[in-house]
Tab-separated table of C-alpha atoms in Angstrom:
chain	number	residue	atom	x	y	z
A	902	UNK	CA	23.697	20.316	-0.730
A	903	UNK	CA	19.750	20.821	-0.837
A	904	UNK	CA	17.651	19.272	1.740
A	905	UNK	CA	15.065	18.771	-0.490
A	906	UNK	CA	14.551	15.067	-1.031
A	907	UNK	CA	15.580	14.306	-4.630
A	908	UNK	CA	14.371	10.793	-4.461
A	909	UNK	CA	10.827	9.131	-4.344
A	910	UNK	CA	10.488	5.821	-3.121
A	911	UNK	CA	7.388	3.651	-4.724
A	912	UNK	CA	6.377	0.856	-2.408
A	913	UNK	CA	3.428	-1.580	-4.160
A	914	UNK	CA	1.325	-3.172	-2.065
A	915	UNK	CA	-0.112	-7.303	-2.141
A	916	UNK	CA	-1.708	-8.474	-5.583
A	917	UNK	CA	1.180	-6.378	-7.328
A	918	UNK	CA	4.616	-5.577	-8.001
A	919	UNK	CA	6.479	-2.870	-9.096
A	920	UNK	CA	4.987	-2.825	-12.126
A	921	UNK	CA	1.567	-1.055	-11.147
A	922	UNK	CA	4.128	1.945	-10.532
A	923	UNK	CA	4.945	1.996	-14.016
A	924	UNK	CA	2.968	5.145	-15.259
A	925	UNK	CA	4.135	7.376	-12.110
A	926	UNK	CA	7.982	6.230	-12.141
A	927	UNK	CA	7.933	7.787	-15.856
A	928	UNK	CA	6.192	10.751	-14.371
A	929	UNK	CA	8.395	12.009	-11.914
A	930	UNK	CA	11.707	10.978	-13.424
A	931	UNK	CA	10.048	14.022	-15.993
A	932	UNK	CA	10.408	16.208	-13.013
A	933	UNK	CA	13.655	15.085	-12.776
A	934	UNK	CA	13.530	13.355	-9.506
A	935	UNK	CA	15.322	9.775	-9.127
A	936	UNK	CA	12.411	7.241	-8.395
A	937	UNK	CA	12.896	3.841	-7.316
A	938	UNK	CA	10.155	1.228	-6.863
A	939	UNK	CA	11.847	-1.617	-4.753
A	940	UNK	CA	10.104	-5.277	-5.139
A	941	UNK	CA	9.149	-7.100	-2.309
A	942	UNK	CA	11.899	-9.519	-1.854
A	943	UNK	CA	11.469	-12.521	-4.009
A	944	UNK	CA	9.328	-9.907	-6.139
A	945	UNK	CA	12.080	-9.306	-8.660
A	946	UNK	CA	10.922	-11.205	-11.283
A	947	UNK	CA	7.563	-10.133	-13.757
A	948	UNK	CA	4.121	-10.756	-12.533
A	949	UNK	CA	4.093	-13.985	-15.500
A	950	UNK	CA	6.878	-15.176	-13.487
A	951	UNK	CA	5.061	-14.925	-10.066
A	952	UNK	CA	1.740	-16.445	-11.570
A	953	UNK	CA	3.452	-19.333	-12.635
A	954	UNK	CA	5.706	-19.936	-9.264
A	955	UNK	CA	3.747	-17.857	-6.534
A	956	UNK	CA	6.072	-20.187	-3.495
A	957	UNK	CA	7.785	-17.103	-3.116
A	958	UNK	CA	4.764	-14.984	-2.331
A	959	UNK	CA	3.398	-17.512	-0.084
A	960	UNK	CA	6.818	-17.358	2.148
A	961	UNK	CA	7.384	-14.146	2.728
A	962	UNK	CA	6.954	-12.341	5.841
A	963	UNK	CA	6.442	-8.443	6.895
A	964	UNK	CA	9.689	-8.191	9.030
A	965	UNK	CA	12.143	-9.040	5.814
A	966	UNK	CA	9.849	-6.889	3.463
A	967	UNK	CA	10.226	-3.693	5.948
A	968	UNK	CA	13.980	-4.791	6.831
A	969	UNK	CA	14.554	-4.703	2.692
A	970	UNK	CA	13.203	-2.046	2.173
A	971	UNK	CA	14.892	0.209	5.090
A	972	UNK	CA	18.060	-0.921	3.473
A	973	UNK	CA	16.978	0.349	0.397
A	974	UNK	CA	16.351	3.649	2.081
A	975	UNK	CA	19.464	4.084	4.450
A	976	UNK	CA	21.535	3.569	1.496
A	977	UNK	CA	20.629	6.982	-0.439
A	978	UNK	CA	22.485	10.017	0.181
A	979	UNK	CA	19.474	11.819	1.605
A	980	UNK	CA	15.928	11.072	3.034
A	981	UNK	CA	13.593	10.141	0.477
A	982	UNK	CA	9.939	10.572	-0.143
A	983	UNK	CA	8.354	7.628	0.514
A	984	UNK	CA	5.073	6.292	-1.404
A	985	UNK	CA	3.113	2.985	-0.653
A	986	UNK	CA	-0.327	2.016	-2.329
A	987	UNK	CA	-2.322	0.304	-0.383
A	988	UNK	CA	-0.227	-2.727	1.950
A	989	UNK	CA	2.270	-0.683	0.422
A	990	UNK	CA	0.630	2.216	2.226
A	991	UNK	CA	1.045	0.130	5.882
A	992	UNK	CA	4.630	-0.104	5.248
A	993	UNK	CA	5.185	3.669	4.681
A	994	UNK	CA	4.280	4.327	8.161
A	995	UNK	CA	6.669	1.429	9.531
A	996	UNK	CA	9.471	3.139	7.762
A	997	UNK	CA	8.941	6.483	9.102
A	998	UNK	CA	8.265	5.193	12.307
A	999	UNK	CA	11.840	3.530	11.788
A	1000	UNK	CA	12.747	7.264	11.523
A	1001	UNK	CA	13.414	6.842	8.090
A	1002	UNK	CA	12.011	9.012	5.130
A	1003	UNK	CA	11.416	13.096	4.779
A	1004	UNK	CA	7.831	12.919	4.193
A	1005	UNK	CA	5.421	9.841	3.465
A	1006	UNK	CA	2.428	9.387	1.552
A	1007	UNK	CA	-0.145	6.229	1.995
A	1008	UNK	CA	-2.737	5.859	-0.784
A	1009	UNK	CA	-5.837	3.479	-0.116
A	1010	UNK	CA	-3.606	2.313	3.113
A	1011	UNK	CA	-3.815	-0.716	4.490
A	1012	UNK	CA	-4.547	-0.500	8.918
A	1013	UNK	CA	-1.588	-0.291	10.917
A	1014	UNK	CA	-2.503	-2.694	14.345
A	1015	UNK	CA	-5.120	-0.729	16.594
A	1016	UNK	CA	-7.436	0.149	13.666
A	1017	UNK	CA	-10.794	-1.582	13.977
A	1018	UNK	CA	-12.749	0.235	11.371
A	1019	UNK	CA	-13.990	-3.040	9.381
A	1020	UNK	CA	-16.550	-1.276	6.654
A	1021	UNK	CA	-18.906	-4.202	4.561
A	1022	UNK	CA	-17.044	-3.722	1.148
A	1023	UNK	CA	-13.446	-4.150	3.214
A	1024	UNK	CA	-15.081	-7.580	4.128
A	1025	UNK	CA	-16.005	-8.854	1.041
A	1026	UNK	CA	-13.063	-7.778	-0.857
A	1027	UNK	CA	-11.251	-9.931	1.673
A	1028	UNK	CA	-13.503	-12.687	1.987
A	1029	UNK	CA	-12.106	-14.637	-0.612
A	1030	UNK	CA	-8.716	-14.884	1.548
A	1031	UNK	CA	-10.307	-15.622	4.207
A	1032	UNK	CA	-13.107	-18.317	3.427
A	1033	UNK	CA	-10.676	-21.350	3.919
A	1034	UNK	CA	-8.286	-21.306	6.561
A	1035	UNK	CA	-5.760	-23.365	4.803
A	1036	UNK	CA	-5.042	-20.012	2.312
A	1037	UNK	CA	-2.739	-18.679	6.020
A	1038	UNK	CA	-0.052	-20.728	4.213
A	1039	UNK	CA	-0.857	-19.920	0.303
A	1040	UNK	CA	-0.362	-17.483	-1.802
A	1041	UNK	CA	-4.527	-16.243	-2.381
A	1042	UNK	CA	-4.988	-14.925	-5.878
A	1043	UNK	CA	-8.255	-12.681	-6.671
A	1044	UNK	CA	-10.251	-14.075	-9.715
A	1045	UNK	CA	-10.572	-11.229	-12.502
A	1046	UNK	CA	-14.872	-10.996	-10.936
A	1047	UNK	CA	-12.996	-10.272	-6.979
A	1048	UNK	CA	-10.705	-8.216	-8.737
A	1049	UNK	CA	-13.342	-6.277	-10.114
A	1050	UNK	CA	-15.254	-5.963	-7.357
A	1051	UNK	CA	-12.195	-5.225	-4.512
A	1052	UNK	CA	-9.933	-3.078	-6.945
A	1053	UNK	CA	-11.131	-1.372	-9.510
A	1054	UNK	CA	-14.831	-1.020	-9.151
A	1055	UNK	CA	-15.338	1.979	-10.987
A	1056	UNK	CA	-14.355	0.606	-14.667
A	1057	UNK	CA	-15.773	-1.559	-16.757
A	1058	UNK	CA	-15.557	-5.437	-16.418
A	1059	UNK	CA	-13.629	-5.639	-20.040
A	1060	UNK	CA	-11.338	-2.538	-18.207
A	1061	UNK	CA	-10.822	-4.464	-15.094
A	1062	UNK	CA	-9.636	-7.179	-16.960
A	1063	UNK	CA	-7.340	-5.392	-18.819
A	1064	UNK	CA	-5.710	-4.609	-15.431
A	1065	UNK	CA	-5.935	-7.816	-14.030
A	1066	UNK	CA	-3.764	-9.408	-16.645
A	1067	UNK	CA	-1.076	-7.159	-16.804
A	1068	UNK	CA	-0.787	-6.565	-13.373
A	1069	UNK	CA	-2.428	-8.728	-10.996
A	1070	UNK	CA	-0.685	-11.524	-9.037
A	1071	UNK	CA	-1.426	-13.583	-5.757
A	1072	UNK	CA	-0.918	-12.169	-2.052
A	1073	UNK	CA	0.866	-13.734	0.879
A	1074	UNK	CA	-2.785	-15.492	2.757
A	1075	UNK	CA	-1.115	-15.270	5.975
A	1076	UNK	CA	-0.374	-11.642	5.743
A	1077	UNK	CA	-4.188	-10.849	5.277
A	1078	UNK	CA	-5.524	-13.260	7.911
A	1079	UNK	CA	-2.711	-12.349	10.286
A	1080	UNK	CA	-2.917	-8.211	9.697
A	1081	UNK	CA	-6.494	-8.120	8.486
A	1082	UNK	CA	-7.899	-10.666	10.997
A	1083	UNK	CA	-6.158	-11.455	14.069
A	1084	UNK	CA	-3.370	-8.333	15.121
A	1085	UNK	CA	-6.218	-6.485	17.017
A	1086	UNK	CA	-6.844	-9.375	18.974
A	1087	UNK	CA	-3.110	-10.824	20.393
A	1088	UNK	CA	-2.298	-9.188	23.356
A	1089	UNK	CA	1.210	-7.034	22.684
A	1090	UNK	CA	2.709	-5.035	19.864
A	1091	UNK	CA	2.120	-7.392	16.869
A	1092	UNK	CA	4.084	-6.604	13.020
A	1093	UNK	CA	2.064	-3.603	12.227
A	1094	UNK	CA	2.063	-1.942	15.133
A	1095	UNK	CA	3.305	1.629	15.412
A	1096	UNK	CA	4.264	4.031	18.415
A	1097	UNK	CA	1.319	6.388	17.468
A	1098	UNK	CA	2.538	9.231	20.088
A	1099	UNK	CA	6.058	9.740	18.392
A	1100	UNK	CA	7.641	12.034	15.926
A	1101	UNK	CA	8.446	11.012	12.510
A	1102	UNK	CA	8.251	12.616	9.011
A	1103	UNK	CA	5.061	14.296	7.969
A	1104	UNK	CA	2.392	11.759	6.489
A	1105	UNK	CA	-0.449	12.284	3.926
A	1106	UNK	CA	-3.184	9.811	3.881
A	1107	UNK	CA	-4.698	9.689	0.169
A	1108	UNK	CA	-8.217	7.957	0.008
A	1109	UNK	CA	-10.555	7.219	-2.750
A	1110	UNK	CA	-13.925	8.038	-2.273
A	1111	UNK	CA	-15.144	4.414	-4.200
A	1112	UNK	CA	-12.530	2.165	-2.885
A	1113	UNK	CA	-13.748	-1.034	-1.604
A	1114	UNK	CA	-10.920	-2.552	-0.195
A	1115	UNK	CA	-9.073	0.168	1.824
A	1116	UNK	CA	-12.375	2.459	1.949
A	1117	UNK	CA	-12.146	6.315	3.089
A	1118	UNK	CA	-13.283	5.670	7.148
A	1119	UNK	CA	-10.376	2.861	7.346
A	1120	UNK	CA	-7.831	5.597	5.836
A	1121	UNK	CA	-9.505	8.572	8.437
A	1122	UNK	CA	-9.307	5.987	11.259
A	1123	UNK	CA	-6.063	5.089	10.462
A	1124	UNK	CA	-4.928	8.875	10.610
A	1125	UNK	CA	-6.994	9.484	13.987
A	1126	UNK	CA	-4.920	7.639	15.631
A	1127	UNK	CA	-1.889	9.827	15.057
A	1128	UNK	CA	-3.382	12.630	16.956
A	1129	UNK	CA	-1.632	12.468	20.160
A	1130	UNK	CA	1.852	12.735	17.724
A	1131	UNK	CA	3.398	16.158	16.903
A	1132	UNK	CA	3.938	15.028	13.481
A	1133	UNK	CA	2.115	16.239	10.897
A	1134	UNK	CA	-0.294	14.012	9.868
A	1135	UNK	CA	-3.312	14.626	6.931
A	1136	UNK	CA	-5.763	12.953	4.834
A	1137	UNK	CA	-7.297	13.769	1.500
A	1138	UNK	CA	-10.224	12.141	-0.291
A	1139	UNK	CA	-10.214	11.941	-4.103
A	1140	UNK	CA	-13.855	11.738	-4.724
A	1141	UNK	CA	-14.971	8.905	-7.223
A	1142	UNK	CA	-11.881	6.797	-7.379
A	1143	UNK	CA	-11.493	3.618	-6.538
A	1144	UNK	CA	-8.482	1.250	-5.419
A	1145	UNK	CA	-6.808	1.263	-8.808
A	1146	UNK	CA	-6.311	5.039	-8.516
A	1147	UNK	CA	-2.881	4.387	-8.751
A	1148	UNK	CA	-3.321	3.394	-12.737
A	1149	UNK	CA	-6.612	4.502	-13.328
A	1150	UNK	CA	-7.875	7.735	-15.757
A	1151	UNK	CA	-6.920	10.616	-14.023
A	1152	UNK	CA	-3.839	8.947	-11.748
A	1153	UNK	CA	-1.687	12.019	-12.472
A	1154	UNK	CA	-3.827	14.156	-10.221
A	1155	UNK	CA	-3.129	11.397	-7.189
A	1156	UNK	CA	0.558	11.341	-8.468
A	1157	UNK	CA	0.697	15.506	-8.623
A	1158	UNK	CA	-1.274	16.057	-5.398
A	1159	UNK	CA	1.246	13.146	-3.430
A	1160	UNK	CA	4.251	14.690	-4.679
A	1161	UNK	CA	3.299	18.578	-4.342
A	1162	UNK	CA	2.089	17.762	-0.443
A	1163	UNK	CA	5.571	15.835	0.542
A	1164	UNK	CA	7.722	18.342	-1.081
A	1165	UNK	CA	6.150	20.618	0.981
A	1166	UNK	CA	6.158	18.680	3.662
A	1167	UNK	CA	9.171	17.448	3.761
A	1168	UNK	CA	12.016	18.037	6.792
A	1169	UNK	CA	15.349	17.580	7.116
């Protein structure tokens, strides 16, 4: 049997599901890999579903979404590639540093604990989470003008729309006031954190030069941190794109470049 990984693993990050994965699950089942984009658990249902019941969202913690999706993961017949947008991107580099995975890719990644890199556009895209304390224990959706502005900057506001209706639902509040606010200031290893000095699969860190949200410094920080590990560990700027490079014009050059650098990345 080949040890090349045969199987991609899509994980979405918060304000989406599976869904935003759409375009890229029909691209590389072309190049006849099996792909799977595993929901969040909960997530299972369509994004109308979600809008109209978000309780689910709201509930959810990290530890069950990373347990889920390791079981996902352990039960395939070889190690994966593993993809995360985003949040998504955060929990890419909990799986490998669960030892899971043959090479890992984390576009417009959310910090892992220890990054402090807090750029202005991060904090407004956030801000709307974190205005009112009482959204810790709701499910925060962005309105289609913080959409805009946080994920897909570089389109038009009829464009952005378009997105945000297909695709856009709420996000767990606590996760973004509890990873995005407080994790650098508990004492001890919070959710996020990650052994930064140990091995693991090879990881690519995809940035986009426009992203608001998750901009390029939070994805180069992120990667610093790695250096002490003898994993192989890389980042790549897309210049011009923005969050929504996932689904924006031109996502097959993301999707292309991701899969060409893990395949040939990839170990054993």
């Amino acid at each position: 049997m080949s040890d090349t990984p045969d199987t991609v693993v899509l994980v979405h990050g918060l304000w989406m599901t599976p869904r935003s994965w759409e375009h890229w699950v029909a691209h590389y089942r072309a190049e006849g890999l099996t792909v799977l984009a595993p929901a969040y658990p909960g997530f299972e249902v369509e994004v109308e579903a979600l809008r109209a019941d978000p309780d689910v969202i709201a509930r959810l913690t990290v530890p069950e979404t990373v347990d889920h999706l390791a079981d996902t993961i352990k039960s395939l017949d070889r190690p994966p590639v593993i993809m995360g947008h985003s949040f998504g991107g955060l929990l890419t580099q909990l799986l490998l540093a669960r030892g899971l995975g043959a090479a890992g890719v984390a576009i417009d990644s959310a910090p892992t604990e220890g990054v402090r890199v807090t750029p202005l556009s991060q904090a407004r895209s956030l801000f709307p989470a974190l205005r009112n304390p009482a959204n810790r224990h709701r499910a925060v959706a962005f309105t289609p003008e913080e959409f805009h502005y946080a994920f897909t900057n570089t389109l038009t506001a009829e464009e952005s729309r378009a997105v945000w209706d297909r695709y856009a639902i709420a996000a767990p509040g606590h996760w973004v006031w509890e990873y995005g606010l407080f994790a650098n200031f508990k004492p001890g290893a919070q959710e996020t954190w990650v052994d930064y000095r140990a091995d693991r699969a090879p990881l690519l860190f995809i940035a986009g030069e426009k992203d608001h949200i998750m901009p390029p410094a939070v994805n180069r920080s992120n990667a610093k941190h790695y250096d002490r590990s003898p994993a192989v560990t890389e980042v790549y700027e897309f210049p011009g794109r923005d969050h929504w490079t996932c689904g924006a014009p031109g996502w097959e050059a993301v999707a292309d470049h991701a899969l060409e650098w893990a395949l040939r990345h990839a170990v054993a």
